[in-house]
Short mmCIF file of C-alpha atoms in Angstrom, two decimals:
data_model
loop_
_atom_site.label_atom_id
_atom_site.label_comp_id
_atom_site.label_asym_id
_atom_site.label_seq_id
_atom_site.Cartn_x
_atom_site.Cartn_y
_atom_site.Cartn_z
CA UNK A 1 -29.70 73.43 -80.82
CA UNK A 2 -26.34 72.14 -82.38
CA UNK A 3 -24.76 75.69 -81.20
CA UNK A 4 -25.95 74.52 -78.09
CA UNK A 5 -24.77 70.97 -78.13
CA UNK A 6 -21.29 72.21 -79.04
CA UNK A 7 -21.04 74.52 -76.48
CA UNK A 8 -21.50 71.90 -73.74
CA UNK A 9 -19.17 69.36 -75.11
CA UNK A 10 -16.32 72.05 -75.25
CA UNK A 11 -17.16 72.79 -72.00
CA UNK A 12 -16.55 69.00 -71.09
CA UNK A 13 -13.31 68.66 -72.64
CA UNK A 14 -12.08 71.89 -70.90
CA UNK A 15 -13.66 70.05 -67.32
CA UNK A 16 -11.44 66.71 -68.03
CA UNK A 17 -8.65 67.27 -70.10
CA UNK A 18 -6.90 68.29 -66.63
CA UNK A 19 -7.58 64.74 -65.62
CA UNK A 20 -6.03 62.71 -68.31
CA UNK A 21 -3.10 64.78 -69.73
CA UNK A 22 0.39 63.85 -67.82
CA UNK A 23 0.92 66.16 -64.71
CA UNK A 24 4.78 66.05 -65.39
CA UNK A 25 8.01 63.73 -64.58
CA UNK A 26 7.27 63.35 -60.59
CA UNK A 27 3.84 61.70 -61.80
CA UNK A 28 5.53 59.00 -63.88
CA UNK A 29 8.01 58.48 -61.27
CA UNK A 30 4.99 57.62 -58.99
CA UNK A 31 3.40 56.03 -61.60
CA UNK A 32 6.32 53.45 -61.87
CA UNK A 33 7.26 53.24 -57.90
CA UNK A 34 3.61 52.05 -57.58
CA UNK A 35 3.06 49.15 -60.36
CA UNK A 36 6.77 47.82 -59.31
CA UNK A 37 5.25 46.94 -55.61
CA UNK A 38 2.40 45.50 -57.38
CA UNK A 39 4.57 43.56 -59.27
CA UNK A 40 6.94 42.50 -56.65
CA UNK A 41 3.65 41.48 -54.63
CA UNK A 42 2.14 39.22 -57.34
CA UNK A 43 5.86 37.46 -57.36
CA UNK A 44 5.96 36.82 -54.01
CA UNK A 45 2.13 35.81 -54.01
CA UNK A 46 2.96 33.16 -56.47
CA UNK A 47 6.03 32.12 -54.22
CA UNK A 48 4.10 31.35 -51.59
CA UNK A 49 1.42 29.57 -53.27
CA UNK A 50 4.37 27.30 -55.10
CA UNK A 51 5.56 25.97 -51.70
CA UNK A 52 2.32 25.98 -49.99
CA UNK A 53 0.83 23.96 -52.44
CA UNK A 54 3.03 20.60 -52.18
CA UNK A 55 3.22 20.77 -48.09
CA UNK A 56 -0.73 21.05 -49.01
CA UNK A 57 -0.77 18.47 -51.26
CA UNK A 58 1.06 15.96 -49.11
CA UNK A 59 -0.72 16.31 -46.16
CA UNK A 60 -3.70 15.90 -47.97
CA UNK A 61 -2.27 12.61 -48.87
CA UNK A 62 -1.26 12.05 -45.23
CA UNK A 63 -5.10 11.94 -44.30
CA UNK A 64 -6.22 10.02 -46.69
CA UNK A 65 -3.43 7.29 -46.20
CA UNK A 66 -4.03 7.32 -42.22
CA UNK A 67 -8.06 8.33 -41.68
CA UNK A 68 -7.96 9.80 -38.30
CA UNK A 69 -9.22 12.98 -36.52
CA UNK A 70 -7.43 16.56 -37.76
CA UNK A 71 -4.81 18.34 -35.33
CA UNK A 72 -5.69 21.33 -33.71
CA UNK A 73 -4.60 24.49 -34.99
CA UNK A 74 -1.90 26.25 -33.34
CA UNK A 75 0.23 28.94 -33.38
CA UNK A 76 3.12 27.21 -33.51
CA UNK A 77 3.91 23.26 -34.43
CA UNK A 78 3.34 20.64 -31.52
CA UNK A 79 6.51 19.03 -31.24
CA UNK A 80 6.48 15.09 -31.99
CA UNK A 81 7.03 12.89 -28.35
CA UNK A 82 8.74 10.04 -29.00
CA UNK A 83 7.24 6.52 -27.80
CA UNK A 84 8.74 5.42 -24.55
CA UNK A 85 11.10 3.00 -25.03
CA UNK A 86 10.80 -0.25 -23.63
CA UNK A 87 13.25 -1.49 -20.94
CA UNK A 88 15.62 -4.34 -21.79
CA UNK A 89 15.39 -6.73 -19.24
CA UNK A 90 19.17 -7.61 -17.77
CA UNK A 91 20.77 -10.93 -19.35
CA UNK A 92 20.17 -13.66 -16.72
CA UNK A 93 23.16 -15.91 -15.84
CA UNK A 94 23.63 -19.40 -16.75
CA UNK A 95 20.80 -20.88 -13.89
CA UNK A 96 21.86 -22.81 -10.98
CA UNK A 97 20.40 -25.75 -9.68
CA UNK A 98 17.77 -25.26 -7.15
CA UNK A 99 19.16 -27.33 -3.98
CA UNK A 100 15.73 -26.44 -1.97
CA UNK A 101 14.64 -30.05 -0.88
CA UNK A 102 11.71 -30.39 1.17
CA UNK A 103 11.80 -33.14 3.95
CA UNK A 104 9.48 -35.56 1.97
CA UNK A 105 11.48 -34.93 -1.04
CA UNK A 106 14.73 -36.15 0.85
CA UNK A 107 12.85 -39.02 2.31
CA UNK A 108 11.83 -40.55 -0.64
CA UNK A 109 15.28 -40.31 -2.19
CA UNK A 110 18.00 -42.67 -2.09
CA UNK A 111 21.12 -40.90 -1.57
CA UNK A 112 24.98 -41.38 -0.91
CA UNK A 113 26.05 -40.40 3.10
CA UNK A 114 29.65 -39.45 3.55
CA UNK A 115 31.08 -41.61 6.05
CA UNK A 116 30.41 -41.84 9.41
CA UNK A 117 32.49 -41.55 12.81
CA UNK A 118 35.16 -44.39 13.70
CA UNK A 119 33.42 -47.54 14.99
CA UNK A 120 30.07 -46.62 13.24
CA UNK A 121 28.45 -49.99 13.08
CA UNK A 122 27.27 -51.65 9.74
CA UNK A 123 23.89 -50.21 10.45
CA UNK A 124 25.39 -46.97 9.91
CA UNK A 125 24.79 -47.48 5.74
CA UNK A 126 26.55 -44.74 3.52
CA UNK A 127 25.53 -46.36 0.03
CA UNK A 128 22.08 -46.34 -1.20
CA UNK A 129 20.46 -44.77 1.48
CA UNK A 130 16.98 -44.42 1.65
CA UNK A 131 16.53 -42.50 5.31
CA UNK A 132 14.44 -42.78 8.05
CA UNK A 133 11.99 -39.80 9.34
CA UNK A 134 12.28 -41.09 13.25
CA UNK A 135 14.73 -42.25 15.43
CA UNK A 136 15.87 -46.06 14.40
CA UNK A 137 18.41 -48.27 15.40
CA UNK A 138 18.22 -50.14 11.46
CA UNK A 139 19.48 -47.30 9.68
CA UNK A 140 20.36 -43.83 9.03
CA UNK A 141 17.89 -41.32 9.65
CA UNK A 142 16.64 -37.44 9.03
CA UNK A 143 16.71 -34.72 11.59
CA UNK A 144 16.44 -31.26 11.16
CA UNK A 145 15.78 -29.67 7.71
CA UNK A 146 17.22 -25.99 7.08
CA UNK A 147 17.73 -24.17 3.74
CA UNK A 148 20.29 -21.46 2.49
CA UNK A 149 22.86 -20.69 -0.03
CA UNK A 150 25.84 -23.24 1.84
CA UNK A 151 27.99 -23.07 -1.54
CA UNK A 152 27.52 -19.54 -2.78
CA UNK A 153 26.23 -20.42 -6.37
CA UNK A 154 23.17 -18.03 -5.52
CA UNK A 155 20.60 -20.75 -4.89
CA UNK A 156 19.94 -22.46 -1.89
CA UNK A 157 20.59 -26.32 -0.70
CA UNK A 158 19.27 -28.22 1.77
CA UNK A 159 21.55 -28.50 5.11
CA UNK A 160 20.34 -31.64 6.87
CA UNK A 161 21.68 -32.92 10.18
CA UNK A 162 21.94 -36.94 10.23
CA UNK A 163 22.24 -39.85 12.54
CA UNK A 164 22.66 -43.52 13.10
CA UNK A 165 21.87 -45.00 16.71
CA UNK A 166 23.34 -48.64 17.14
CA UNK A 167 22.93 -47.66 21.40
CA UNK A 168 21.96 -44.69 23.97
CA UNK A 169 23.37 -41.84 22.13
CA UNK A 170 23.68 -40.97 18.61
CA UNK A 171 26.13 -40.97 15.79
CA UNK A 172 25.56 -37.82 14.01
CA UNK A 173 26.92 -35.81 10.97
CA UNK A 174 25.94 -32.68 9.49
CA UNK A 175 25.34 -33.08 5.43
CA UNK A 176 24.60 -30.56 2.42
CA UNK A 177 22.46 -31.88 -0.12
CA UNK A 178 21.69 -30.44 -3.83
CA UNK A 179 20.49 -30.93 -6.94
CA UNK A 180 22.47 -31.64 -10.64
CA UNK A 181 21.76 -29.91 -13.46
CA UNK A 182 18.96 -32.88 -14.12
CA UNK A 183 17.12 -32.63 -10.78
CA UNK A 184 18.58 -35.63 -9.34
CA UNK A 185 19.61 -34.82 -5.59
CA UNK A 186 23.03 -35.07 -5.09
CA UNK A 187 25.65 -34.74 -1.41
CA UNK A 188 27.51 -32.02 -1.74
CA UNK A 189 29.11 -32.21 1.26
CA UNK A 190 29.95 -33.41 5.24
CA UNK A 191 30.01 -30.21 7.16
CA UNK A 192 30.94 -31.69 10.81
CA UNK A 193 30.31 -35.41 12.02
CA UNK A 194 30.77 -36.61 16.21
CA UNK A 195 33.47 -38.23 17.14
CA UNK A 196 36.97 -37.72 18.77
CA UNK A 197 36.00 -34.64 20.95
CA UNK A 198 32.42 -33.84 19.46
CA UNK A 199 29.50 -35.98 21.00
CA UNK A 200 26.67 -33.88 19.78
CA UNK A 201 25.52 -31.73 17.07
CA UNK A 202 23.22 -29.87 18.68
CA UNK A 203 21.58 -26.88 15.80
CA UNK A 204 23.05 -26.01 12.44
CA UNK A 205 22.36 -22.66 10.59
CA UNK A 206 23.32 -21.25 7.26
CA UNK A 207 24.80 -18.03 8.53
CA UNK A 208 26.16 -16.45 5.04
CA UNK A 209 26.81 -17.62 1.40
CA UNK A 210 29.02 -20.64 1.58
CA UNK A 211 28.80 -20.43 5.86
CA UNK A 212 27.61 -22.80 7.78
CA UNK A 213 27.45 -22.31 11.90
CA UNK A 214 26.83 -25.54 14.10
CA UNK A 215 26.51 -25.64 17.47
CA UNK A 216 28.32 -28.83 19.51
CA UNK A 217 28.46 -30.09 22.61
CA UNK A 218 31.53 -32.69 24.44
CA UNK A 219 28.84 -34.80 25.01
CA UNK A 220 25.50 -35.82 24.50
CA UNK A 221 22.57 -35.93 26.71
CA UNK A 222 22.11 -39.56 27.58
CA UNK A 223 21.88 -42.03 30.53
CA UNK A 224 21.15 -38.99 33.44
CA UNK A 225 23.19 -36.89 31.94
CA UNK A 226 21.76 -32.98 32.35
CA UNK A 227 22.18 -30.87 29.55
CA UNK A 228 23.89 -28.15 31.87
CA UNK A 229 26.62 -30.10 32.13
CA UNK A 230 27.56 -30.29 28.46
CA UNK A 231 30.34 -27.74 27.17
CA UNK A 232 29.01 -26.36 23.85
CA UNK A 233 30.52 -24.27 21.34
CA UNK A 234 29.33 -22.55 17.93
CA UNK A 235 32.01 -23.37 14.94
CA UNK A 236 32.11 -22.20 11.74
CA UNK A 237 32.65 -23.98 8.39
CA UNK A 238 33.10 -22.66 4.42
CA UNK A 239 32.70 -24.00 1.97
CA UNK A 240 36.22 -23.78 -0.89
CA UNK A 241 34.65 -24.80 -3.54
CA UNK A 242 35.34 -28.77 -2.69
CA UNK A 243 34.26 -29.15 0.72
CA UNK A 244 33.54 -27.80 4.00
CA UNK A 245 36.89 -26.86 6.14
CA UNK A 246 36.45 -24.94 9.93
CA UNK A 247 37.44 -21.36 10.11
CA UNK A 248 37.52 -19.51 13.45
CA UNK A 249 35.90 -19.61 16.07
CA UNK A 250 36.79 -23.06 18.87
CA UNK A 251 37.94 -25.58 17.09
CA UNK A 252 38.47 -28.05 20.69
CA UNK A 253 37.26 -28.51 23.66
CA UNK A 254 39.58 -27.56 26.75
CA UNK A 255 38.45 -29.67 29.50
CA UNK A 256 34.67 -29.61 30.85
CA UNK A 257 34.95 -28.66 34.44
CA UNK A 258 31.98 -30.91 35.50
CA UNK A 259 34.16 -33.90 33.50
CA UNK A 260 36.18 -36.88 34.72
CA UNK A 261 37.36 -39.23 32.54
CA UNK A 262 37.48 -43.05 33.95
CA UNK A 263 38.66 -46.33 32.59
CA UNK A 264 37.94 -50.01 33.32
CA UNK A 265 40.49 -53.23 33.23
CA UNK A 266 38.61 -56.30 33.96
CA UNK A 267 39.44 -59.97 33.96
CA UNK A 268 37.89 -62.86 32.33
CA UNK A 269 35.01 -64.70 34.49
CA UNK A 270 35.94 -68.65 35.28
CA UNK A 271 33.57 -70.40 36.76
CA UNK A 272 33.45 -73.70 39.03
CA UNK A 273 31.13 -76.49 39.93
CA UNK A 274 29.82 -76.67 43.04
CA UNK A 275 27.93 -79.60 43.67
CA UNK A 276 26.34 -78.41 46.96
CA UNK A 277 24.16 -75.79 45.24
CA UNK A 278 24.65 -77.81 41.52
CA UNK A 279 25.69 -74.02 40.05
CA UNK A 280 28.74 -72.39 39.00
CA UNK A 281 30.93 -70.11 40.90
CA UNK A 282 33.72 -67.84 39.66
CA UNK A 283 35.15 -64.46 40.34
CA UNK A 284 35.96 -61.08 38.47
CA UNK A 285 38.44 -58.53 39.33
CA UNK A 286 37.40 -54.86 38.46
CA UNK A 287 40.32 -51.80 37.97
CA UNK A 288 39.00 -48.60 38.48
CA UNK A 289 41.24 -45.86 37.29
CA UNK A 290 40.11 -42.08 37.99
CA UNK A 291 42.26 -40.00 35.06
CA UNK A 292 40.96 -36.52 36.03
CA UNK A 293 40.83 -33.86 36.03
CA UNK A 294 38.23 -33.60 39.42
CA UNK A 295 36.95 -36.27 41.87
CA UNK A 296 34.31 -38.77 40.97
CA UNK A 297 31.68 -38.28 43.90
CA UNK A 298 30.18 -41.61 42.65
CA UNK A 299 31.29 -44.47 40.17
CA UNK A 300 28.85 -46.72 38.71
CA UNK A 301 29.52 -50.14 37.54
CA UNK A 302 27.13 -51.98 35.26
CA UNK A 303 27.11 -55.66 34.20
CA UNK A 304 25.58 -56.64 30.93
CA UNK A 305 25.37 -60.55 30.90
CA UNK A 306 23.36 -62.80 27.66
CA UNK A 307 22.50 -65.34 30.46
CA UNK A 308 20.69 -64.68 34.35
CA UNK A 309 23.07 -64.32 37.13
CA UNK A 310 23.25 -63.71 40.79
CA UNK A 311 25.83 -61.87 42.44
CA UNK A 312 27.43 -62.80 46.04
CA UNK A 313 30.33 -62.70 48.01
CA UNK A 314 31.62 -59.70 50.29
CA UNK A 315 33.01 -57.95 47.41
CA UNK A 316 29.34 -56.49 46.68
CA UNK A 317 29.45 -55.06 50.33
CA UNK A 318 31.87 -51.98 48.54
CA UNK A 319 28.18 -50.61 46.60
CA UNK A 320 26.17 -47.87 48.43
CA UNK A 321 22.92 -49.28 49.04
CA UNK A 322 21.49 -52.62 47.47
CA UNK A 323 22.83 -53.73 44.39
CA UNK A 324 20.39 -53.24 41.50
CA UNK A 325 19.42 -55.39 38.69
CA UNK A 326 22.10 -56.00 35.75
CA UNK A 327 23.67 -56.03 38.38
CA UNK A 328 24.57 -52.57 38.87
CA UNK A 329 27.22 -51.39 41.71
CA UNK A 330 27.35 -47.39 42.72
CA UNK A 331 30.70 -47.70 44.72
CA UNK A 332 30.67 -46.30 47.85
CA UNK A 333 32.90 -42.99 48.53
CA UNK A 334 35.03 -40.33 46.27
CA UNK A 335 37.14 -42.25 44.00
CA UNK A 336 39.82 -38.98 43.79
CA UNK A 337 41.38 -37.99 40.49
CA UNK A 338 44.13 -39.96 40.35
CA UNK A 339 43.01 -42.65 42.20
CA UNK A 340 42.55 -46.64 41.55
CA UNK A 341 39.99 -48.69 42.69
CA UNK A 342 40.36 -52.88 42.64
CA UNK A 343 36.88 -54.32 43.43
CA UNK A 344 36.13 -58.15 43.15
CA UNK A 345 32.47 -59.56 42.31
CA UNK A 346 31.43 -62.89 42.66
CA UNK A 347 29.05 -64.19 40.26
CA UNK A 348 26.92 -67.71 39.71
CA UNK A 349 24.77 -69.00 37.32
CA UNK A 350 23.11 -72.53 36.59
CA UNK A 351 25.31 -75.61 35.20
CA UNK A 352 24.45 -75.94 31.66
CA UNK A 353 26.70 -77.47 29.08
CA UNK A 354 28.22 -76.42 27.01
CA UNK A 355 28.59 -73.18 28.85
CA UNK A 356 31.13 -70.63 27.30
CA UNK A 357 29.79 -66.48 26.27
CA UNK A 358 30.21 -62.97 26.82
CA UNK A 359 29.73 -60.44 29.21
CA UNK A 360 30.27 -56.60 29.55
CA UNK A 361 31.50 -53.71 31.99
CA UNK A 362 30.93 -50.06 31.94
CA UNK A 363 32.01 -47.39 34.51
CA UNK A 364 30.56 -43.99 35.05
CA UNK A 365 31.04 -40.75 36.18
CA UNK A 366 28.28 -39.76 39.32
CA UNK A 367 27.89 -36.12 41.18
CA UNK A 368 27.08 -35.95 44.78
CA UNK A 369 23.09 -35.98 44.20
CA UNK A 370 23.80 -39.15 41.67
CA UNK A 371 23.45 -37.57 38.43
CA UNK A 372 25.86 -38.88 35.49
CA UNK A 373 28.65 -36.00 34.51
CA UNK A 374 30.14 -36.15 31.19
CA UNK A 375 33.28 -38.61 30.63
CA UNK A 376 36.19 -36.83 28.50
CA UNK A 377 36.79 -40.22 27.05
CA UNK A 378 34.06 -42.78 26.90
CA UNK A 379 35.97 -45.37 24.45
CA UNK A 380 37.86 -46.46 27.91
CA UNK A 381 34.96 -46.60 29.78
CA UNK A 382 33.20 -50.13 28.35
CA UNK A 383 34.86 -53.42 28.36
CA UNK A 384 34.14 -56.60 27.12
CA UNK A 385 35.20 -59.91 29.11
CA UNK A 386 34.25 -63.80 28.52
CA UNK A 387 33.11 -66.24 31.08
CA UNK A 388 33.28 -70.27 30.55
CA UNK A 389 33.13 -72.81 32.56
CA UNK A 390 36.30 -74.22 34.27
#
């Protein structure tokens, strides 16, 4: 049996001692080639775990600081979008005041008027205004009501066309109201009044920044007058920073052809007793003068007495048709440009004493079909005279 037992173990050794004995230098060499990748893979394993593990660790940290759902994986990193940024609104200029004034607003004001036309009576206030919102013969008061930037600050004011009315037509002006820094309302400014050749202010309009555009007319409609007969024009006016000056556009009227332009002379009315009729008698003497520039188809003369009177005498027989109350004389025929025209009227009235007072004349311009035309010069056209008692 141990024969046996040796045999096989001797026949092991000869089976594996191949296996374990070197095979030569080429073996080691392979030997050593392999455990220095091994090597160099462990290093590079441990590299990688020494930088993955604080990128680890701090994101770890991340979550726990801000709780919130994980990111996707991805292949590669999302990149970060900044937030939007928000827009910086523009610096806004020192404000202006607002110069929009309603009409109620400028009613219940008091306010300073520039001055009005030459001859404006003392109704015509200019200080401590408070206006009217109708047509009044006390005081100023309010037409039309427009809105726009008249001095170019960027805000608008309130353009507001004025007028006084002491008789038949109507002192106007043309004013630019706005408001201080505190609110109060303030005149900035006359833009255009009547007088000298303007008789009406017919429309204003705010046409640009610091531009204002008002239509005028010679004359106003009044007493007959028809509208077609009135020259108008459209000027402009800017405002330089202190007031409101014309630029362009007419800046006078060149003669309307459906004008004349008349005067009066009369002489003072003395009258007489008579003491078969117990009134007083006295005469007038009436100049007509015709200055141009056409024919007067018609002239009407109009007597405003304080007192009743009659007229009588011939000198009436020179009116076309009966003489109307006032009286009133339309004198008969063309008085021709150029031309002067003496008339003499006869007046009487009752013996009262003390008798002494004052009277007026006017004279007007007529067409053929007795419509009023417009006069060129109306301050010539209304005289006053006195009558007493001889």
């Amino acid at each position: 049996m141990t024969n046996q037992l040796d045999d096989i173990f001797a026949q092991y050794r000869a089976d594996l001692t191949p296996e374990i004995e070197p095979a030569g230098p080429g073996a080691v060499r392979i030997t050593v080639r392999r455990r220095r990748q091994v090597t160099a893979a462990t290093l590079a394993a441990v590299a990688v775990v020494l930088v993955v593990a604080p990128v680890a660790g701090f994101a770890a940290l991340s979550r726990d600081s801000h709780p919130g759902p994980a990111p996707a994986e991805s292949g590669s990193p999302t990149p970060s979008v900044p937030p939007t940024p928000t827009a910086t609104p523009p610096a806004t200029p020192s404000a202006v005041p607002d110069g929009r004034i309603s009409r109620a607003q400028l009613l219940a004001a008091t306010v300073t008027l520039p001055r009005w036309q030459s001859g404006a009576p003392a109704s015509c206030l200019t200080k401590n205004v408070r206006l009217a919102g109708s047509k009044t013969s006390s005081k100023p008061w309010l037409g039309a009501v427009i809105h726009g930037d008249a001095d170019g600050d960027g805000a608008e004011e309130t353009v507001a066309t004025l007028a006084c009315s002491p008789g038949n037509t109507d002192m106007q002006q043309v004013v630019v109201f706005d408001r201080d820094k505190a609110g109060r309302i303030v005149t900035l400014g006359q833009v255009v009044r009547t007088g000298d050749e303007i008789g009406w202010l017919i429309e204003a309009a705010v046409s640009g920044p610091r531009t204002v555009r008002v239509q005028v007319g010679d004359v106003q409609p009044c007493c007959d007058v028809d509208e077609e007969q009135i020259q108008k024009q459209t000027r402009t006016y800017v405002w330089n920073g202190t007031g409101f000056q014309q630029t362009g556009w007419p800046t006078a009227f060149t003669g309307n052809p459906n004008s004349t332009d008349l005067s009066v002379e009369v002489t003072d009315l003395v009258l007489t007793p008579n003491a078969a009729d117990g009134r007083l008698h006295g005469t007038i003497t009436v100049n007509v003068r015709n200055l141009g520039p056409q024919d007067a188809e018609r002239v009407d003369v109009t007597f405003g007495f304080d007192r009743e009177v009659r007229h009588e005498g011939t000198g009436w027989d020179t009116c076309q048709g009966e003489v109307e109350p006032g009286p009133r004389c339309q004198l008969f025929g063309i008085v021709h440009a150029g031309e002067r025209r003496t008339c003499v009227f006869e007046f009487s009235m009752e013996a009262t004493a003390p008798f002494n007072g004052t009277a007026t004349v006017q004279v007007s311009g007529m067409n053929a079909v007795g419509t009023f035309v417009p006069d060129l010069a109306k301050a010539n056209n209304r005289l006053s005279f006195d009558y007493r008692r001889k």
